[in-house]
């Protein structure tokens, strides 16, 4: 998998595993100004990255459990899937299911991504997750 920073995101750190036991890489928000998510509101949050995956691979983005529990913030179409042929900047649709406004800010670590490959079995795509390949 190749990772590319989009224009304006040159100073962002690459997606990375926070600990040795983490199953997903942390990805940060690439916003120039703070974004407020009001209760019930959804917004597209840019990541500043595009990913070049090989055929038969996918990248999934998932909400952070702590944000969901404490603030009601989640990925609207969880898990979000980045297909192997998508080359644009990855954006993630967040929704505030909580009862208070929530602030998203630059370099805020707001989601996890899992990289894996899939194969077709019985006419269906089956995902096999891979970590730190």
mmCIF file of C-alpha atoms in Angstrom:
data_model
loop_
_atom_site.group_PDB
_atom_site.id
_atom_site.type_symbol
_atom_site.label_atom_id
_atom_site.label_comp_id
_atom_site.label_asym_id
_atom_site.label_seq_id
_atom_site.Cartn_x
_atom_site.Cartn_y
_atom_site.Cartn_z
ATOM 1 C CA UNK A 1 0.000 0.000 0.000
ATOM 2 C CA UNK A 2 1.293 3.436 -0.924
ATOM 3 C CA UNK A 3 0.234 6.513 1.034
ATOM 4 C CA UNK A 4 0.311 9.980 -0.505
ATOM 5 C CA UNK A 5 -0.237 13.318 1.207
ATOM 6 C CA UNK A 6 -2.525 15.615 -0.764
ATOM 7 C CA UNK A 7 -1.628 19.271 -1.357
ATOM 8 C CA UNK A 8 -1.780 21.199 1.886
ATOM 9 C CA UNK A 9 -1.197 18.134 4.078
ATOM 10 C CA UNK A 10 2.589 17.933 3.830
ATOM 11 C CA UNK A 11 3.068 18.475 7.568
ATOM 12 C CA UNK A 12 0.678 15.720 8.720
ATOM 13 C CA UNK A 13 2.154 12.584 10.215
ATOM 14 C CA UNK A 14 1.494 9.405 8.256
ATOM 15 C CA UNK A 15 -1.190 7.037 9.547
ATOM 16 C CA UNK A 16 0.422 4.907 12.245
ATOM 17 C CA UNK A 17 -0.235 2.308 14.910
ATOM 18 C CA UNK A 18 -0.437 3.991 18.334
ATOM 19 C CA UNK A 19 0.708 0.875 20.214
ATOM 20 C CA UNK A 20 2.176 -2.539 19.419
ATOM 21 C CA UNK A 21 -1.206 -4.134 20.145
ATOM 22 C CA UNK A 22 -3.291 -1.753 18.007
ATOM 23 C CA UNK A 23 -5.205 -3.428 15.191
ATOM 24 C CA UNK A 24 -5.777 -0.204 13.261
ATOM 25 C CA UNK A 25 -3.724 2.810 12.268
ATOM 26 C CA UNK A 26 -4.751 6.198 13.657
ATOM 27 C CA UNK A 27 -5.658 8.835 11.075
ATOM 28 C CA UNK A 28 -5.942 12.526 11.860
ATOM 29 C CA UNK A 29 -8.277 15.246 10.610
ATOM 30 C CA UNK A 30 -6.873 17.586 7.967
ATOM 31 C CA UNK A 31 -9.020 20.639 8.643
ATOM 32 C CA UNK A 32 -7.753 24.214 8.357
ATOM 33 C CA UNK A 33 -10.337 25.585 10.774
ATOM 34 C CA UNK A 34 -12.123 23.958 13.688
ATOM 35 C CA UNK A 35 -15.354 22.212 12.701
ATOM 36 C CA UNK A 36 -18.334 22.048 15.047
ATOM 37 C CA UNK A 37 -20.636 19.045 14.720
ATOM 38 C CA UNK A 38 -24.000 19.903 16.232
ATOM 39 C CA UNK A 39 -26.232 17.104 17.582
ATOM 40 C CA UNK A 40 -27.688 15.184 14.635
ATOM 41 C CA UNK A 41 -25.337 16.870 12.147
ATOM 42 C CA UNK A 42 -23.041 15.039 9.743
ATOM 43 C CA UNK A 43 -19.990 16.371 7.901
ATOM 44 C CA UNK A 44 -17.272 15.092 5.618
ATOM 45 C CA UNK A 45 -13.905 15.293 7.399
ATOM 46 C CA UNK A 46 -10.833 15.231 5.107
ATOM 47 C CA UNK A 47 -7.818 13.121 6.077
ATOM 48 C CA UNK A 48 -5.158 14.700 3.856
ATOM 49 C CA UNK A 49 -4.209 11.316 2.391
ATOM 50 C CA UNK A 50 -4.848 9.158 -0.627
ATOM 51 C CA UNK A 51 -3.999 5.476 -0.665
ATOM 52 C CA UNK A 52 -2.876 3.333 -3.580
ATOM 53 C CA UNK A 53 -3.979 -0.217 -2.940
ATOM 54 C CA UNK A 54 -3.326 -3.266 -5.062
ATOM 55 C CA UNK A 55 -6.202 -5.086 -6.722
ATOM 56 C CA UNK A 56 -7.885 -7.333 -4.162
ATOM 57 C CA UNK A 57 -7.086 -5.017 -1.244
ATOM 58 C CA UNK A 58 -9.221 -2.586 0.718
ATOM 59 C CA UNK A 59 -8.828 -0.106 3.524
ATOM 60 C CA UNK A 60 -11.583 0.209 6.126
ATOM 61 C CA UNK A 61 -12.134 3.220 8.363
ATOM 62 C CA UNK A 62 -13.862 2.763 11.687
ATOM 63 C CA UNK A 63 -14.924 5.069 14.493
ATOM 64 C CA UNK A 64 -12.932 5.253 17.699
ATOM 65 C CA UNK A 65 -14.905 3.558 20.467
ATOM 66 C CA UNK A 66 -14.035 6.218 23.061
ATOM 67 C CA UNK A 67 -15.499 8.988 20.906
ATOM 68 C CA UNK A 68 -18.657 6.975 20.349
ATOM 69 C CA UNK A 69 -19.137 6.243 24.048
ATOM 70 C CA UNK A 70 -18.196 9.647 25.463
ATOM 71 C CA UNK A 71 -19.544 11.968 22.762
ATOM 72 C CA UNK A 72 -21.757 9.990 20.366
ATOM 73 C CA UNK A 73 -19.364 10.623 17.442
ATOM 74 C CA UNK A 74 -19.287 7.845 14.861
ATOM 75 C CA UNK A 75 -18.626 7.105 11.193
ATOM 76 C CA UNK A 76 -21.997 7.279 9.478
ATOM 77 C CA UNK A 77 -21.408 4.412 7.044
ATOM 78 C CA UNK A 78 -19.193 2.349 9.373
ATOM 79 C CA UNK A 79 -17.112 0.650 8.402
ATOM 80 C CA UNK A 80 -16.233 2.952 5.523
ATOM 81 C CA UNK A 81 -14.509 1.161 2.668
ATOM 82 C CA UNK A 82 -11.804 2.560 0.421
ATOM 83 C CA UNK A 83 -11.696 0.430 -2.710
ATOM 84 C CA UNK A 84 -8.481 -0.571 -4.441
ATOM 85 C CA UNK A 85 -9.221 1.614 -7.489
ATOM 86 C CA UNK A 86 -10.014 4.841 -5.589
ATOM 87 C CA UNK A 87 -7.170 7.361 -5.846
ATOM 88 C CA UNK A 88 -8.663 10.554 -4.394
ATOM 89 C CA UNK A 89 -8.291 12.021 -0.928
ATOM 90 C CA UNK A 90 -10.033 9.913 1.683
ATOM 91 C CA UNK A 91 -12.798 11.765 3.487
ATOM 92 C CA UNK A 92 -14.842 10.319 6.317
ATOM 93 C CA UNK A 93 -18.489 11.062 7.062
ATOM 94 C CA UNK A 94 -18.873 11.731 10.782
ATOM 95 C CA UNK A 95 -22.171 12.169 12.602
ATOM 96 C CA UNK A 96 -22.843 13.515 16.067
ATOM 97 C CA UNK A 97 -25.369 11.240 17.765
ATOM 98 C CA UNK A 98 -24.662 12.907 21.097
ATOM 99 C CA UNK A 99 -26.555 15.697 22.830
ATOM 100 C CA UNK A 100 -23.869 18.401 22.762
ATOM 101 C CA UNK A 101 -21.834 20.213 20.111
ATOM 102 C CA UNK A 102 -18.555 18.479 19.294
ATOM 103 C CA UNK A 103 -15.383 20.199 18.079
ATOM 104 C CA UNK A 104 -13.190 18.625 15.380
ATOM 105 C CA UNK A 105 -9.786 20.251 15.005
ATOM 106 C CA UNK A 106 -6.557 19.997 12.985
ATOM 107 C CA UNK A 107 -4.539 16.836 13.668
ATOM 108 C CA UNK A 108 -7.308 15.384 15.835
ATOM 109 C CA UNK A 109 -7.003 11.587 15.773
ATOM 110 C CA UNK A 110 -10.577 10.690 14.911
ATOM 111 C CA UNK A 111 -10.613 7.249 13.375
ATOM 112 C CA UNK A 112 -8.807 3.989 12.877
ATOM 113 C CA UNK A 113 -8.066 2.269 9.607
ATOM 114 C CA UNK A 114 -7.578 -1.407 8.951
ATOM 115 C CA UNK A 115 -5.795 -2.682 5.883
ATOM 116 C CA UNK A 116 -6.621 -6.044 4.421
ATOM 117 C CA UNK A 117 -7.029 -8.123 1.345
ATOM 118 C CA UNK A 118 -10.040 -10.006 0.129
ATOM 119 C CA UNK A 119 -10.846 -12.936 -2.035
ATOM 120 C CA UNK A 120 -14.062 -14.226 -3.509
ATOM 121 C CA UNK A 121 -15.503 -17.316 -1.871
ATOM 122 C CA UNK A 122 -18.915 -18.665 -2.761
ATOM 123 C CA UNK A 123 -19.604 -15.565 -4.870
ATOM 124 C CA UNK A 124 -18.907 -13.173 -1.992
ATOM 125 C CA UNK A 125 -15.906 -11.056 -1.125
ATOM 126 C CA UNK A 126 -14.310 -12.220 2.132
ATOM 127 C CA UNK A 127 -11.940 -9.878 3.946
ATOM 128 C CA UNK A 128 -8.742 -11.091 5.494
ATOM 129 C CA UNK A 129 -7.307 -8.404 7.744
ATOM 130 C CA UNK A 130 -3.580 -7.876 7.784
ATOM 131 C CA UNK A 131 -1.604 -5.857 10.305
ATOM 132 C CA UNK A 132 1.755 -4.183 9.771
ATOM 133 C CA UNK A 133 2.566 -5.828 6.456
#
